[in-house]
CSV table of C-alpha atoms in Angstrom, one decimal:
chain,number,residue,atom,x,y,z
F,28,UNK,CA,-175.5,-13.7,-12.1
F,29,UNK,CA,-173.6,-14.2,-15.3
F,30,UNK,CA,-173.1,-10.5,-15.5
F,31,UNK,CA,-172.0,-10.4,-11.9
F,32,UNK,CA,-169.7,-13.3,-12.5
F,33,UNK,CA,-168.2,-11.5,-15.5
F,34,UNK,CA,-167.9,-8.3,-13.5
F,35,UNK,CA,-166.2,-10.3,-10.8
F,36,UNK,CA,-164.0,-11.8,-13.4
F,37,UNK,CA,-163.3,-8.5,-14.9
F,38,UNK,CA,-162.7,-7.0,-11.4
F,39,UNK,CA,-160.5,-9.9,-10.5
F,40,UNK,CA,-158.5,-9.5,-13.7
F,41,UNK,CA,-158.3,-5.8,-13.0
F,42,UNK,CA,-157.2,-6.5,-9.4
F,43,UNK,CA,-154.6,-9.0,-10.7
F,44,UNK,CA,-153.4,-6.4,-13.2
F,45,UNK,CA,-153.2,-3.7,-10.5
F,46,UNK,CA,-151.3,-6.2,-8.2
F,47,UNK,CA,-149.0,-7.1,-11.0
F,48,UNK,CA,-148.5,-3.3,-11.7
F,49,UNK,CA,-147.8,-2.7,-8.0
F,50,UNK,CA,-145.3,-5.5,-7.9
F,51,UNK,CA,-143.6,-4.2,-11.1
F,52,UNK,CA,-143.6,-0.7,-9.6
F,53,UNK,CA,-142.1,-2.0,-6.4
F,54,UNK,CA,-139.6,-4.0,-8.4
F,55,UNK,CA,-138.8,-0.9,-10.4
F,56,UNK,CA,-138.4,1.1,-7.2
F,57,UNK,CA,-136.1,-1.6,-5.7
F,58,UNK,CA,-134.1,-1.7,-8.9
F,59,UNK,CA,-134.0,2.1,-9.0
F,60,UNK,CA,-132.8,2.1,-5.4
F,61,UNK,CA,-130.3,-0.6,-6.1
F,62,UNK,CA,-129.1,1.3,-9.1
F,63,UNK,CA,-128.8,4.5,-7.0
F,64,UNK,CA,-126.8,2.5,-4.4
F,65,UNK,CA,-124.5,1.1,-7.1
F,66,UNK,CA,-124.0,4.6,-8.5
F,67,UNK,CA,-123.3,5.9,-5.0
F,68,UNK,CA,-120.9,3.1,-4.4
F,69,UNK,CA,-119.2,3.7,-7.7
F,70,UNK,CA,-118.9,7.4,-6.9
F,71,UNK,CA,-117.5,6.6,-3.5
F,72,UNK,CA,-115.1,4.1,-5.1
F,73,UNK,CA,-114.0,6.8,-7.6
F,74,UNK,CA,-113.6,9.3,-4.7
F,75,UNK,CA,-111.5,6.7,-2.8
F,76,UNK,CA,-109.4,6.0,-5.9
F,77,UNK,CA,-109.0,9.8,-6.5
F,78,UNK,CA,-108.0,10.2,-2.8
F,79,UNK,CA,-105.6,7.2,-3.1
F,80,UNK,CA,-104.1,8.7,-6.3
F,81,UNK,CA,-103.8,12.1,-4.6
F,82,UNK,CA,-102.1,10.4,-1.5
F,83,UNK,CA,-99.7,8.6,-3.8
F,84,UNK,CA,-98.9,11.9,-5.6
F,85,UNK,CA,-98.3,13.5,-2.2
F,86,UNK,CA,-96.0,10.7,-1.3
F,87,UNK,CA,-94.2,11.0,-4.6
F,88,UNK,CA,-93.9,14.8,-4.1
F,89,UNK,CA,-92.5,14.3,-0.6
F,90,UNK,CA,-90.0,11.8,-1.9
F,91,UNK,CA,-89.0,14.2,-4.8
F,92,UNK,CA,-88.8,17.0,-2.3
F,93,UNK,CA,-86.5,14.8,-0.1
F,94,UNK,CA,-84.4,14.0,-3.1
F,95,UNK,CA,-84.3,17.7,-4.0
F,96,UNK,CA,-83.3,18.6,-0.4
F,97,UNK,CA,-80.7,15.9,-0.4
F,98,UNK,CA,-79.3,17.1,-3.7
F,99,UNK,CA,-79.4,20.7,-2.4
F,100,UNK,CA,-77.6,19.6,0.8
F,101,UNK,CA,-75.0,17.8,-1.3
F,102,UNK,CA,-74.6,20.8,-3.6
F,103,UNK,CA,-74.1,23.0,-0.5
F,104,UNK,CA,-71.5,20.6,0.9
F,105,UNK,CA,-69.7,20.5,-2.4
F,106,UNK,CA,-69.7,24.3,-2.5
F,107,UNK,CA,-68.5,24.4,1.1
F,108,UNK,CA,-65.7,21.8,0.3
F,109,UNK,CA,-64.6,23.9,-2.7
F,110,UNK,CA,-64.6,27.1,-0.5
F,111,UNK,CA,-62.6,25.2,2.2
F,112,UNK,CA,-60.2,23.9,-0.5
F,113,UNK,CA,-59.8,27.5,-1.8
F,114,UNK,CA,-59.2,28.7,1.8
F,115,UNK,CA,-56.6,26.0,2.3
F,116,UNK,CA,-54.9,26.9,-1.0
F,117,UNK,CA,-54.9,30.5,0.0
F,118,UNK,CA,-53.5,29.7,3.4
F,119,UNK,CA,-50.9,27.5,1.9
F,120,UNK,CA,-49.9,30.2,-0.6
F,121,UNK,CA,-49.7,32.7,2.3
F,122,UNK,CA,-47.6,30.3,4.3
F,123,UNK,CA,-45.3,29.7,1.4
F,124,UNK,CA,-45.0,33.5,1.0
F,125,UNK,CA,-44.3,33.9,4.7
F,126,UNK,CA,-41.7,31.2,4.5
F,127,UNK,CA,-40.2,32.8,1.4
F,128,UNK,CA,-40.2,36.2,3.1
F,129,UNK,CA,-38.5,34.7,6.2
F,130,UNK,CA,-35.9,33.1,4.0
F,131,UNK,CA,-35.3,36.4,2.2
F,132,UNK,CA,-35.1,38.1,5.5
F,133,UNK,CA,-32.6,35.5,6.7
F,134,UNK,CA,-30.6,36.1,3.5
F,135,UNK,CA,-30.8,39.8,4.1
F,136,UNK,CA,-29.7,39.4,7.7
F,137,UNK,CA,-26.9,37.1,6.7
F,138,UNK,CA,-25.8,39.6,4.0
F,139,UNK,CA,-26.1,42.5,6.5
F,140,UNK,CA,-24.0,40.5,9.1
F,141,UNK,CA,-21.4,39.7,6.4
F,142,UNK,CA,-21.3,43.4,5.3
F,143,UNK,CA,-20.9,44.4,9.0
F,144,UNK,CA,-18.1,41.9,9.5
F,145,UNK,CA,-16.4,43.0,6.3
F,146,UNK,CA,-16.7,46.7,7.5
F,147,UNK,CA,-15.4,45.6,10.9
F,148,UNK,CA,-12.5,43.7,9.3
F,149,UNK,CA,-11.7,46.6,7.1
F,150,UNK,CA,-11.8,49.0,10.0
F,151,UNK,CA,-9.7,46.6,12.1
F,152,UNK,CA,-7.3,46.2,9.2
F,153,UNK,CA,-7.1,50.0,8.9
F,154,UNK,CA,-6.6,50.3,12.7
F,155,UNK,CA,-3.9,47.6,12.6
F,156,UNK,CA,-2.1,49.4,9.7
F,157,UNK,CA,-2.5,52.7,11.6
F,158,UNK,CA,-1.1,51.1,14.8
F,159,UNK,CA,1.7,49.6,12.8
F,160,UNK,CA,2.4,52.9,11.2
F,161,UNK,CA,2.4,54.6,14.6
F,162,UNK,CA,4.5,51.9,16.1
F,163,UNK,CA,7.0,52.2,13.3
F,164,UNK,CA,7.0,56.0,13.6
F,165,UNK,CA,7.6,55.7,17.4
F,166,UNK,CA,10.3,53.2,16.7
F,167,UNK,CA,11.9,55.5,14.1
F,168,UNK,CA,11.5,58.5,16.5
F,169,UNK,CA,13.0,56.4,19.4
F,170,UNK,CA,15.9,55.3,17.2
F,171,UNK,CA,16.5,58.8,16.0
F,172,UNK,CA,16.4,60.1,19.6
F,173,UNK,CA,18.7,57.3,20.8
F,174,UNK,CA,21.2,58.0,18.1
F,175,UNK,CA,21.4,61.7,19.0
F,176,UNK,CA,21.6,61.2,22.8
F,177,UNK,CA,23.5,58.1,23.9
F,178,UNK,CA,22.1,56.7,27.2
F,179,UNK,CA,24.3,56.1,30.2
F,180,UNK,CA,22.6,52.8,30.8
F,181,UNK,CA,22.6,51.5,27.3
F,182,UNK,CA,23.8,48.1,28.5
F,183,UNK,CA,20.8,47.7,30.7
F,184,UNK,CA,17.9,45.5,29.7
F,185,UNK,CA,15.3,47.7,31.2
F,186,UNK,CA,14.0,50.8,29.3
F,187,UNK,CA,15.0,54.2,30.8
F,188,UNK,CA,11.5,55.2,31.7
F,189,UNK,CA,10.8,52.0,33.8
F,190,UNK,CA,14.0,52.5,35.8
F,191,UNK,CA,13.1,56.0,36.8
F,192,UNK,CA,9.6,55.0,37.9
F,193,UNK,CA,10.9,52.7,40.7
F,194,UNK,CA,11.4,54.1,44.2
């Protein structure tokens, strides 16, 4: 009986040890599972942080791209304004040249008109002098003719040619 009692005690002790080992093993498994879950959560958290950081970087890149596009648009506008200004300056220079050419043309026309008037005046003066010379010549010829042939109607106011032309 004593031996049986010792065997029972030994078996009980062994059973208690096995139960304890099982509990420890279950605790280790639970702790292991918990550790795995924590590790998984940490990895997920790191993935979320990485994704968040990536999203932030994408937002920064988009904003930078928008700034670049805005700067490019501004630069294009500046270039366009410069080109428009150059076009306006060219058009202004051309308009000034046209105005200058018109003024020169008007001066040329005025000078041409003046030369034509001067030529006309000279021609008129020459014609007047020629007519005066002819009139003087006719007068001289008439006086010479009158002095050679005295007219019977010398006292008449009318010239001899007009009195013969009447009926």
